[in-house]
Amino acid sequence: MESQDHIDNTLNHLFRQESGKMVAVLIKIFGTENIAIAEDVVQDALVSALETWKFRGMPDNPKAWLYRAAKNKAIDIIRRKKHSKTIDFSDPERKLLTSEYTLTSTMDSFWKEQHIQDDFLAMMYACCHPDISSENQITFILKSLCGFSTKEVAKSFLTSEDTISKRLYRTKEYFRKHKIRPRIPFLEEIETKTEVVLSTIYLMFNEGYNSTHDDQLIRKDLISQALWLCKSLLDSKRTRLPQVYALMSLMCFHTARIESRTTKDGNLILLSDQDRKIWDIELIKLGSKYLNQAAFGDTLTTYHVEAAIAYQHCTASSYETTNWKEILKYYDLLLNINYDPIVFLNRCLVILELKGPSEALDVIEKINDHKVMNRYYLYHAIMGKIYERLIQPNVAVEYYQQALKLTQSKIEKHFLKQKIARILN
Amino acid sequence: MKQFMFLFKGGDEVWDAKTPEEQNAHMEKWMEWIGQISEQEKYMGGERLYPAVNTVHPGGTKVTDRSLVEAKELVGGYIIVLAETMEEATGMAKGCPGLQWESSVEVREVWPEDV
C-alpha cells in the first residue's frame, strides 16, 4: 500500500491539471445547461480514485484511470437520463449517445486526446464572454477549469464562499439561458475573442502578482494558473496568436522578478533596490524566447510593448544602467495605442529617471484632468517622489500621506509609512 | 420522408464467441454506420435488446420464458431511420455491420408515417 501523502499529492496535482479538461469534455457531452452534472462526475471520479488507490495502490497511468472513471460515470448518467428532458439529445452531436449501438463508441470519441484540448480551449472562450463580468469569468475559470475549490477561489478574491457560490450560480445561469455552445472562435473573430481571454488571464495573473493579500500560496497558485492557461492557448495552432506570445512573455518577465519584490516579512522592495541576482534567469530566457515569437504578423498590442519594457528591466545589469531612453519610447508607443492614466503616470517615472524631477513635474502638471488623477494612489506616490527629489520634504510627505489614504494594500501602506518616517527623521 | 424500422435478428452466438476487444471494434463499425445515417439527418434512434425472452401467448394466460423462435430469428435490437422508399431503406440496411456477424436485417416501414 502506498503512503496516503503520496497519493494525496499526486491526486492534488493531477486534479488541478486534469479536472478542467474533464469538466470541459463533460460539458460538451451534457451541454452547458448541465455544468453541475459535469462537475459532479469529475468530483465522483476523483473520490473513487482516492478510495480505490488507497487500497490497491496507484495505477501505472493515473491520468488515464481518472479519465476512464469519468467516462464510465458519464455513460451511467446518459443511460439513466436517456428518457428525461435534462439532456438535449436532439443535438446532432448527442444523438448517437442515445442508443446502445453507438453509446460507448461515441463516448470514446468524445475523450480522444485531440478533442480534449479543443474542448478545454472552447470552454475558456465561452467563459470569457463579454456579457459575463470579469470577476465572474475569473471565478468560473478558477473553479471549473483550474480545479480550485470554492474555498480557494474565495481566498483568491478575499471574499466569502457564499459570494463565490453566487457568482458561479450566475455564470451557470447565463450559460443555461443563452444555450451557449462552447467552441473555438472562427478565424475572422479569433482576434477579438482572444483579446477578452487574454485580459482575463492577465487579470488573474495580476491578482496573484499585485494582490493585496499576503497568502503567498494562493498568490503563487494564481500566477501559475494564469501561465498555464496562456500556455494552453500557445499549444493549439488556432489560438497561437502574436498577442498570446506577447502576454506569455510579459508574465514570464514579471514572474522572474517575483522573489525580489518583497522582503521576507512581505514588505515591498523597489525596482532600484531589488537584488537582481535572485531574478530567475531561466524565466527571463523563456520570456525573451516568447517575445521573439510574438514578433510575427502586423499586430502590435499593449502586451508586446509592456513585454518589451519588462525585457529592458530584466536584462539591465543594474538600475543605473537601465535603458530609460528605450523604455520612454515604449511608453510613448503604449500611450499611442491606448491612453491610460496609469501608463501616463508610469511614463512620468521614466522621465524622472531620464531627465530629472523638474522635467517630470512639468509633464505631470500638463495633465488636464487633475480630478481624475487625484483618485489614483500612484499619482500621489509619484508626486511625493518628485518632491522628494526636488528636496521639498514637507510637500513630499503631504503627497505620500494622500497616497496612504488611497491604497488598500497592506504592503503598500507599510511601504509608504516607512518612507514618511524616513523623511520626517 | 417515411420512417423505416430496421430489426436486427440473430448473430448472438457469433457475438458471444468474440473477445471484448473484437466486440468493441465491431461496435466502432456500428457507430460509423449509424453516424453516417445520422449525418444525413436520417437517424431517429434505436435500442439494443437483451436476449432474455418472455412470451405471453394468445389468450394471455400462458407465458413461456424461452423464445420458441430459432436463435437466428431472435430480435437483438432496432433502429428507426428516414427514407423516401422501401428500396432506399433497404439499400441503407445493406451497410449494417451486423450482416458480417451473421445477423440479418428486416426492413419494415412504420405505419402510419408520422414525421
XYZ file of C-alpha atoms in Angstrom:
540
model
C 0.000 0.000 0.000
C 1.329 3.434 -0.834
C 1.573 6.218 1.647
C -1.502 8.353 1.917
C 0.529 11.524 1.489
C 1.979 10.373 -1.770
C -1.473 9.575 -3.132
C -2.883 12.867 -1.866
C -0.103 14.833 -3.520
C -0.350 13.057 -6.842
C -4.080 13.420 -6.748
C -3.975 17.120 -5.950
C -1.560 17.749 -8.752
C -3.468 15.548 -11.163
C -6.747 17.129 -10.183
C -5.540 20.666 -10.858
C -4.108 19.579 -14.188
C -6.890 17.395 -15.452
C -10.137 18.395 -13.790
C -10.626 21.412 -16.043
C -10.136 19.316 -19.135
C -12.514 16.639 -17.874
C -15.119 19.263 -16.999
C -14.801 20.764 -20.492
C -15.312 17.388 -22.177
C -18.232 16.547 -19.904
C -19.877 19.919 -20.558
C -19.665 19.104 -24.231
C -21.305 15.757 -23.551
C -24.081 17.039 -21.277
C -24.459 20.597 -22.591
C -23.794 23.941 -20.872
C -27.193 23.692 -19.220
C -25.781 20.776 -17.201
C -22.482 22.126 -15.891
C -23.380 20.889 -12.421
C -23.652 17.309 -13.701
C -20.264 17.638 -15.402
C -18.670 18.893 -12.185
C -20.300 16.138 -10.145
C -18.938 13.473 -12.479
C -15.398 14.820 -12.084
C -15.832 15.002 -8.334
C -17.121 11.413 -8.232
C -14.275 10.171 -10.406
C -11.854 11.804 -8.042
C -13.420 10.362 -4.930
C -13.415 6.875 -6.402
C -9.781 7.321 -7.439
C -8.858 8.241 -3.895
C -10.753 5.290 -2.432
C -9.504 2.720 -4.923
C -5.884 3.840 -4.918
C -5.808 3.836 -1.138
C -6.303 0.076 -1.152
C -4.888 -1.073 -4.450
C -2.102 1.448 -4.836
C -1.578 3.959 -7.567
C -2.262 2.708 -11.113
C 0.506 2.946 -13.735
C -1.264 5.738 -15.546
C -3.325 7.718 -13.017
C -4.492 10.202 -15.626
C -5.896 7.501 -17.908
C -7.512 5.856 -14.895
C -9.207 9.101 -13.932
C -10.438 9.753 -17.458
C -11.791 6.214 -17.711
C -13.614 6.599 -14.400
C -15.164 9.879 -15.552
C -16.113 8.340 -18.880
C -17.823 5.352 -17.258
C -19.725 7.609 -14.887
C -20.817 9.719 -17.841
C -22.101 6.579 -19.586
C -24.087 5.650 -16.457
C -25.664 9.091 -16.367
C -26.542 9.019 -20.066
C -28.216 5.641 -19.593
C -30.132 6.858 -16.577
C -31.233 10.156 -18.100
C -31.939 8.885 -21.579
C -35.654 9.433 -21.227
C -35.614 12.570 -19.104
C -35.514 16.071 -20.501
C -32.330 17.027 -18.647
C -30.011 16.405 -21.568
C -30.812 17.692 -25.030
C -30.379 14.585 -27.162
C -31.863 16.269 -30.229
C -28.469 17.890 -30.662
C -26.785 16.048 -33.566
C -23.592 15.545 -31.563
C -25.504 13.816 -28.788
C -27.942 11.802 -30.847
C -25.611 8.825 -31.059
C -25.385 8.708 -27.261
C -28.999 7.575 -27.014
C -28.603 4.088 -28.449
C -26.577 1.241 -27.020
C -25.485 0.533 -30.572
C -23.466 3.724 -30.574
C -23.191 4.959 -26.963
C -19.801 3.530 -25.970
C -18.013 4.293 -29.218
C -19.468 7.804 -29.340
C -18.437 8.354 -25.739
C -14.914 7.139 -26.592
C -14.638 9.627 -29.420
C -15.573 12.486 -27.046
C -12.498 11.556 -24.990
C -9.948 11.461 -27.785
C -6.839 13.432 -26.906
C -7.135 15.970 -29.712
C -10.756 16.737 -28.809
C -9.972 17.244 -25.147
C -7.601 20.158 -25.696
C -10.049 21.806 -28.122
C -12.931 21.411 -25.682
C -10.850 22.948 -22.937
C -9.966 25.976 -25.057
C -13.548 26.274 -26.291
C -14.709 26.376 -22.679
C -12.169 29.089 -21.940
C -13.546 31.222 -24.742
C -17.094 30.550 -23.562
C -16.233 31.695 -20.025
C -14.735 34.895 -21.359
C -17.940 36.087 -22.931
C -18.174 39.910 -22.778
C -21.608 39.632 -21.151
C -20.102 37.901 -18.134
C -18.364 40.293 -15.729
C -14.631 39.801 -15.445
C -14.783 38.759 -11.793
C -17.421 36.160 -12.663
C -15.252 34.982 -15.538
C -12.224 34.501 -13.329
C -14.284 32.885 -10.595
C -15.716 30.377 -13.039
C -12.382 29.664 -14.701
C -10.643 29.070 -11.378
C -13.405 26.802 -10.131
C -14.288 24.838 -13.240
C -11.181 24.909 -15.409
C -8.401 25.189 -12.832
C -9.829 22.835 -10.218
C -9.895 25.331 -7.337
C -12.294 24.583 -4.515
C -14.903 27.235 -3.708
C -12.897 27.963 -0.575
C -9.712 28.538 -2.555
C -11.488 30.846 -5.012
C -12.945 32.770 -2.075
C -9.430 33.133 -0.650
C -8.117 34.386 -4.001
C -10.709 37.138 -4.068
C -10.610 37.826 -0.330
C -14.310 37.253 -0.188
C -16.763 34.757 1.302
C -17.550 31.331 -0.112
C -21.127 32.493 -0.269
C -20.244 35.294 -2.684
C -18.292 32.873 -4.831
C -21.211 30.424 -4.942
C -23.485 33.256 -6.066
C -21.075 34.275 -8.803
C -20.798 30.687 -10.011
C -24.555 30.356 -9.996
C -24.978 33.498 -12.088
C -22.465 32.348 -14.680
C -24.069 28.923 -14.934
C -27.480 30.559 -15.311
C -26.083 32.678 -18.098
C -24.810 29.576 -19.915
C -28.133 27.816 -19.395
C -30.355 30.685 -20.510
C -28.365 31.558 -23.584
C -27.733 27.945 -24.512
C -24.068 28.763 -25.033
C -22.237 26.225 -27.160
C -18.540 26.436 -26.380
C -16.339 26.481 -29.445
C -13.001 27.849 -30.549
C -13.818 31.055 -32.476
C -13.672 31.122 -36.270
C -10.686 32.717 -37.936
C -12.397 36.054 -38.589
C -13.323 36.570 -34.923
C -10.434 34.869 -33.192
C -8.532 38.115 -32.540
C -11.335 39.951 -30.770
C -12.392 36.914 -28.756
C -8.825 36.123 -27.764
C -8.438 39.689 -26.522
C -11.064 39.069 -23.837
C -9.484 35.744 -22.876
C -6.055 37.365 -22.576
C -7.314 40.230 -20.475
C -8.965 37.712 -18.143
C -5.748 35.717 -17.888
C -3.773 38.898 -17.212
C -6.257 39.971 -14.535
C -5.873 36.587 -12.884
C -2.114 36.928 -13.086
C -2.195 40.414 -11.547
C -4.494 39.188 -8.813
C -1.608 36.927 -7.862
C 1.223 39.295 -8.699
C -0.053 42.560 -7.248
C -2.673 41.273 -4.917
C -3.404 42.934 -1.666
C -3.431 39.811 0.450
C -0.492 38.074 1.952
C -1.312 34.410 1.450
C 1.758 33.515 -0.604
C 0.452 30.097 -1.558
C -2.734 31.394 -3.155
C -0.805 34.119 -4.981
C 1.613 31.600 -6.479
C -1.327 29.435 -7.462
C -2.979 32.289 -9.322
C 0.226 33.116 -11.159
C 0.915 29.539 -12.171
C -2.676 29.009 -13.316
C -2.539 32.176 -15.452
C 0.718 30.952 -17.014
C -0.804 27.514 -17.567
C -3.927 28.900 -19.253
C -1.851 31.123 -21.520
C 0.396 28.187 -22.349
C -2.597 26.099 -23.370
C -3.526 28.813 -25.892
C 0.011 28.547 -27.262
C -0.294 24.767 -27.520
C -3.013 24.976 -30.151
C -2.310 26.108 -33.698
C -5.561 28.017 -33.992
C -5.053 30.140 -30.901
C -1.305 30.688 -31.199
C -1.523 34.435 -31.958
C 1.274 37.015 -31.620
C -0.503 38.711 -28.699
C -0.692 35.376 -26.840
C 3.090 35.002 -27.132
C 3.446 38.622 -26.012
C 1.366 38.143 -22.868
C 3.194 34.906 -22.078
C 6.484 36.746 -22.432
C 5.308 39.611 -20.221
C 4.126 37.246 -17.489
C 7.424 35.318 -17.603
C 9.399 38.541 -17.111
C 7.197 39.591 -14.204
C 7.340 36.164 -12.601
C 11.129 36.096 -12.924
C 11.337 39.013 -10.517
C 8.722 37.933 -8.038
C 11.064 36.741 -5.285
C 12.963 40.039 -5.251
C 9.888 42.249 -4.928
C 9.268 41.749 -1.254
C 11.302 41.176 1.891
C 10.886 38.020 3.950
C 8.299 39.838 6.071
C 6.364 40.750 2.944
C 7.491 44.370 2.642
C 7.778 45.954 -0.784
C 11.202 46.434 -2.365
C 11.504 48.993 -5.147
C 12.987 48.020 -8.504
C 16.032 50.179 -7.772
C 16.737 48.227 -4.590
C 15.918 44.734 -5.788
C 18.583 42.051 -5.678
C 18.997 41.245 -9.365
C 20.999 38.120 -8.553
C 17.860 36.320 -7.437
C 15.919 37.063 -10.601
C 15.064 33.817 -12.331
C 17.352 33.626 -15.364
C 15.511 30.687 -16.884
C 12.241 32.596 -16.843
C 13.903 35.661 -18.344
C 15.294 33.473 -21.147
C 11.874 31.959 -21.662
C 10.297 35.418 -21.708
C 12.797 36.562 -24.352
C 12.058 33.485 -26.435
C 8.329 34.169 -26.317
C 8.911 37.846 -27.084
C 10.768 36.860 -30.257
C 7.957 34.527 -31.203
C 5.442 37.331 -30.621
C 7.031 39.344 -33.396
C 5.178 37.961 -36.377
C 2.245 39.358 -38.318
C 1.455 43.045 -38.041
C -0.215 43.033 -34.658
C 1.261 45.321 -32.035
C -0.631 45.089 -28.777
C -0.038 46.659 -25.386
C 1.226 43.230 -24.290
C 4.004 43.467 -26.879
C 5.097 46.869 -25.650
C 4.748 46.031 -21.964
C 6.791 42.882 -22.544
C 9.430 44.950 -24.337
C 9.600 47.282 -21.331
C 9.833 44.349 -18.937
C 12.572 42.883 -21.146
C 14.595 46.086 -20.777
C 14.288 45.935 -16.996
C 15.061 42.239 -16.792
C 18.188 42.452 -18.917
C 19.688 45.599 -17.359
C 22.595 44.624 -15.140
C 21.740 47.362 -12.638
C 19.101 50.014 -12.048
C 21.560 52.721 -13.073
C 22.338 51.112 -16.430
C 18.666 50.689 -17.331
C 17.996 51.840 -20.876
C 15.493 54.564 -19.899
C 15.631 56.146 -23.360
C 14.389 52.960 -24.995
C 11.823 52.486 -22.257
C 10.494 56.030 -22.756
C 9.965 55.248 -26.436
C 7.924 52.208 -25.486
C 5.795 54.277 -23.117
C 5.079 56.759 -25.908
C 4.066 53.814 -28.055
C 1.818 52.478 -25.312
C 0.039 55.809 -24.904
C -0.405 55.908 -28.648
C -2.142 52.537 -28.705
C -4.381 53.394 -25.810
C -4.393 56.353 -23.421
C -4.371 55.103 -19.886
C -3.750 57.320 -16.828
C -1.708 54.604 -15.115
C 0.536 54.268 -18.149
C 0.863 58.047 -18.276
C 1.920 58.139 -14.648
C 4.438 55.352 -15.146
C 5.844 57.290 -18.084
C 6.375 60.243 -15.706
C 8.503 57.938 -13.565
C 10.657 57.157 -16.595
C 11.073 60.870 -17.279
C 12.030 61.355 -13.648
C 14.854 58.825 -14.091
C 15.887 60.058 -17.521
C 15.590 63.840 -17.193
C 15.167 64.602 -13.515
C 12.433 65.890 -11.200
C 11.721 69.311 -12.772
C 11.030 67.835 -16.178
C 8.866 65.142 -14.638
C 6.898 67.786 -12.743
C 6.425 69.782 -15.960
C 4.940 66.761 -17.683
C 2.670 65.839 -14.825
C 1.415 69.416 -14.461
C 0.342 69.444 -18.081
C -2.381 66.913 -17.314
C -5.765 68.479 -17.905
C -7.773 66.264 -15.666
C -6.312 66.536 -12.209
C -9.605 65.465 -10.705
C -9.266 62.015 -12.218
C -5.589 61.768 -11.323
C -6.360 62.774 -7.750
C -8.109 59.463 -7.249
C -5.042 57.444 -8.161
C -2.751 56.264 -5.425
C 0.064 56.188 -7.959
C -0.332 59.903 -8.783
C 0.262 60.938 -5.201
C 3.072 58.446 -4.758
C 4.840 59.821 -7.834
C 4.308 63.440 -6.808
C 5.785 62.549 -3.436
C 8.793 61.026 -5.149
C 9.267 64.053 -7.415
C 9.148 66.472 -4.498
C 11.497 64.271 -2.520
C 13.979 64.580 -5.382
C 13.342 68.343 -5.534
C 14.310 68.370 -1.852
C 10.952 69.651 -0.665
C 10.346 67.037 2.026
C 7.239 68.669 3.505
C 5.377 68.656 0.202
C 6.581 65.114 -0.420
C 5.190 63.924 2.903
C 1.817 65.506 2.152
C 1.588 63.587 -1.111
C 2.700 60.345 0.495
C 0.068 60.774 3.161
C -2.578 61.288 0.493
C -1.335 58.150 -1.277
C -1.578 56.251 2.001
C -5.288 57.031 2.181
C -5.888 55.709 -1.311
C -4.349 52.260 -1.176
C -5.911 49.159 0.327
C -2.758 47.124 0.047
C -1.106 46.309 3.359
C 2.279 46.087 1.681
C 1.983 49.463 0.015
C 0.681 51.084 3.199
C 3.627 49.779 5.137
C 5.990 50.949 2.410
C 4.566 54.494 2.401
C 4.621 54.713 6.182
C 8.296 53.791 6.167
C 9.013 56.448 3.566
C 7.214 59.132 5.528
C 9.006 58.121 8.710
C 12.364 58.235 6.951
C 11.742 61.763 5.635
C 10.451 63.070 8.962
C 13.521 61.761 10.785
C -39.807 11.069 -45.809
C -41.104 7.842 -44.361
C -39.916 6.076 -41.257
C -38.450 2.631 -41.513
C -37.540 0.269 -38.722
C -34.535 -1.982 -39.080
C -34.952 -5.099 -36.956
C -31.673 -6.840 -36.292
C -32.032 -10.584 -35.952
C -29.761 -13.369 -34.889
C -25.985 -13.393 -34.687
C -25.879 -13.757 -30.889
C -23.700 -16.871 -30.994
C -21.129 -15.112 -33.115
C -21.158 -12.100 -30.771
C -20.742 -14.296 -27.689
C -17.792 -16.133 -29.236
C -15.779 -12.948 -29.755
C -13.319 -11.311 -27.352
C -14.244 -7.979 -25.733
C -11.662 -6.255 -27.995
C -13.287 -7.724 -31.088
C -16.698 -6.721 -29.778
C -15.508 -3.135 -29.208
C -14.013 -2.954 -32.675
C -17.266 -4.270 -34.066
C -19.265 -1.613 -32.192
C -16.982 1.047 -33.696
C -18.293 -0.070 -37.074
C -21.860 0.256 -35.841
C -21.093 3.793 -34.787
C -19.597 4.615 -38.151
C -22.619 3.178 -39.927
C -25.228 4.872 -37.744
C -23.063 8.000 -37.608
C -23.234 8.290 -41.382
C -27.007 7.906 -41.336
C -27.150 10.500 -38.565
C -25.005 12.945 -40.534
C -27.588 12.835 -43.308
C -30.169 13.610 -40.605
C -31.931 10.335 -41.274
C -31.360 8.695 -37.895
C -34.267 8.735 -35.438
C -32.967 6.485 -32.646
C -32.922 2.861 -31.588
C -32.107 0.361 -28.868
C -30.358 -2.918 -28.299
C -32.278 -5.700 -26.610
C -31.084 -8.300 -24.121
C -31.527 -11.881 -25.350
C -33.810 -12.998 -22.474
C -37.348 -13.524 -23.694
C -40.721 -13.960 -22.012
C -43.534 -14.690 -24.407
C -47.175 -14.186 -23.429
C -49.246 -16.428 -25.666
C -52.626 -15.702 -27.249
C -55.328 -15.544 -24.631
C -52.952 -14.003 -22.157
C -52.591 -16.806 -19.671
C -49.748 -18.909 -20.984
C -46.231 -17.471 -20.548
C -43.041 -19.133 -21.710
C -39.628 -17.858 -20.722
C -37.837 -19.009 -23.809
C -38.308 -17.887 -27.314
C -39.850 -20.531 -29.450
C -38.307 -18.906 -32.464
C -34.936 -20.036 -33.635
C -31.846 -18.143 -32.469
C -31.410 -16.598 -35.907
C -34.915 -15.157 -35.627
C -34.263 -13.570 -32.233
C -34.559 -9.770 -32.454
C -31.434 -8.225 -30.939
C -32.391 -4.589 -31.427
C -33.774 -1.986 -33.759
C -33.167 1.448 -35.133
C -35.537 3.812 -36.916
C -34.364 5.729 -39.976
C -35.853 8.068 -42.543
C -36.027 7.183 -46.238
C -38.150 8.035 -49.256
C -38.851 4.474 -50.339
C -38.567 0.867 -49.233
C -35.795 0.467 -51.813
C -33.751 3.339 -50.371
C -34.192 1.975 -46.846
C -33.152 -1.489 -47.964
C -30.074 -0.021 -49.583
C -29.196 1.676 -46.291
C -29.689 -1.572 -44.385
C -27.089 -3.290 -46.543
C -24.397 -1.244 -44.766
C -25.228 -2.794 -41.380
C -22.044 -4.253 -39.805
C -24.119 -6.991 -38.130
C -24.516 -8.624 -41.534
C -20.855 -9.625 -41.284
C -21.535 -11.350 -37.975
C -24.426 -13.496 -39.138
C -27.194 -11.069 -38.235
C -29.944 -10.311 -40.680
C -31.770 -7.007 -41.031
C -35.501 -6.900 -41.526
C -36.614 -3.604 -43.051
C -40.160 -2.533 -42.190
C -41.981 0.681 -42.912
C -43.533 2.268 -39.834
C -47.287 2.581 -40.032
C -48.627 5.201 -40.085
C -45.876 7.513 -41.207
C -45.568 10.343 -38.765
C -42.741 12.757 -39.361
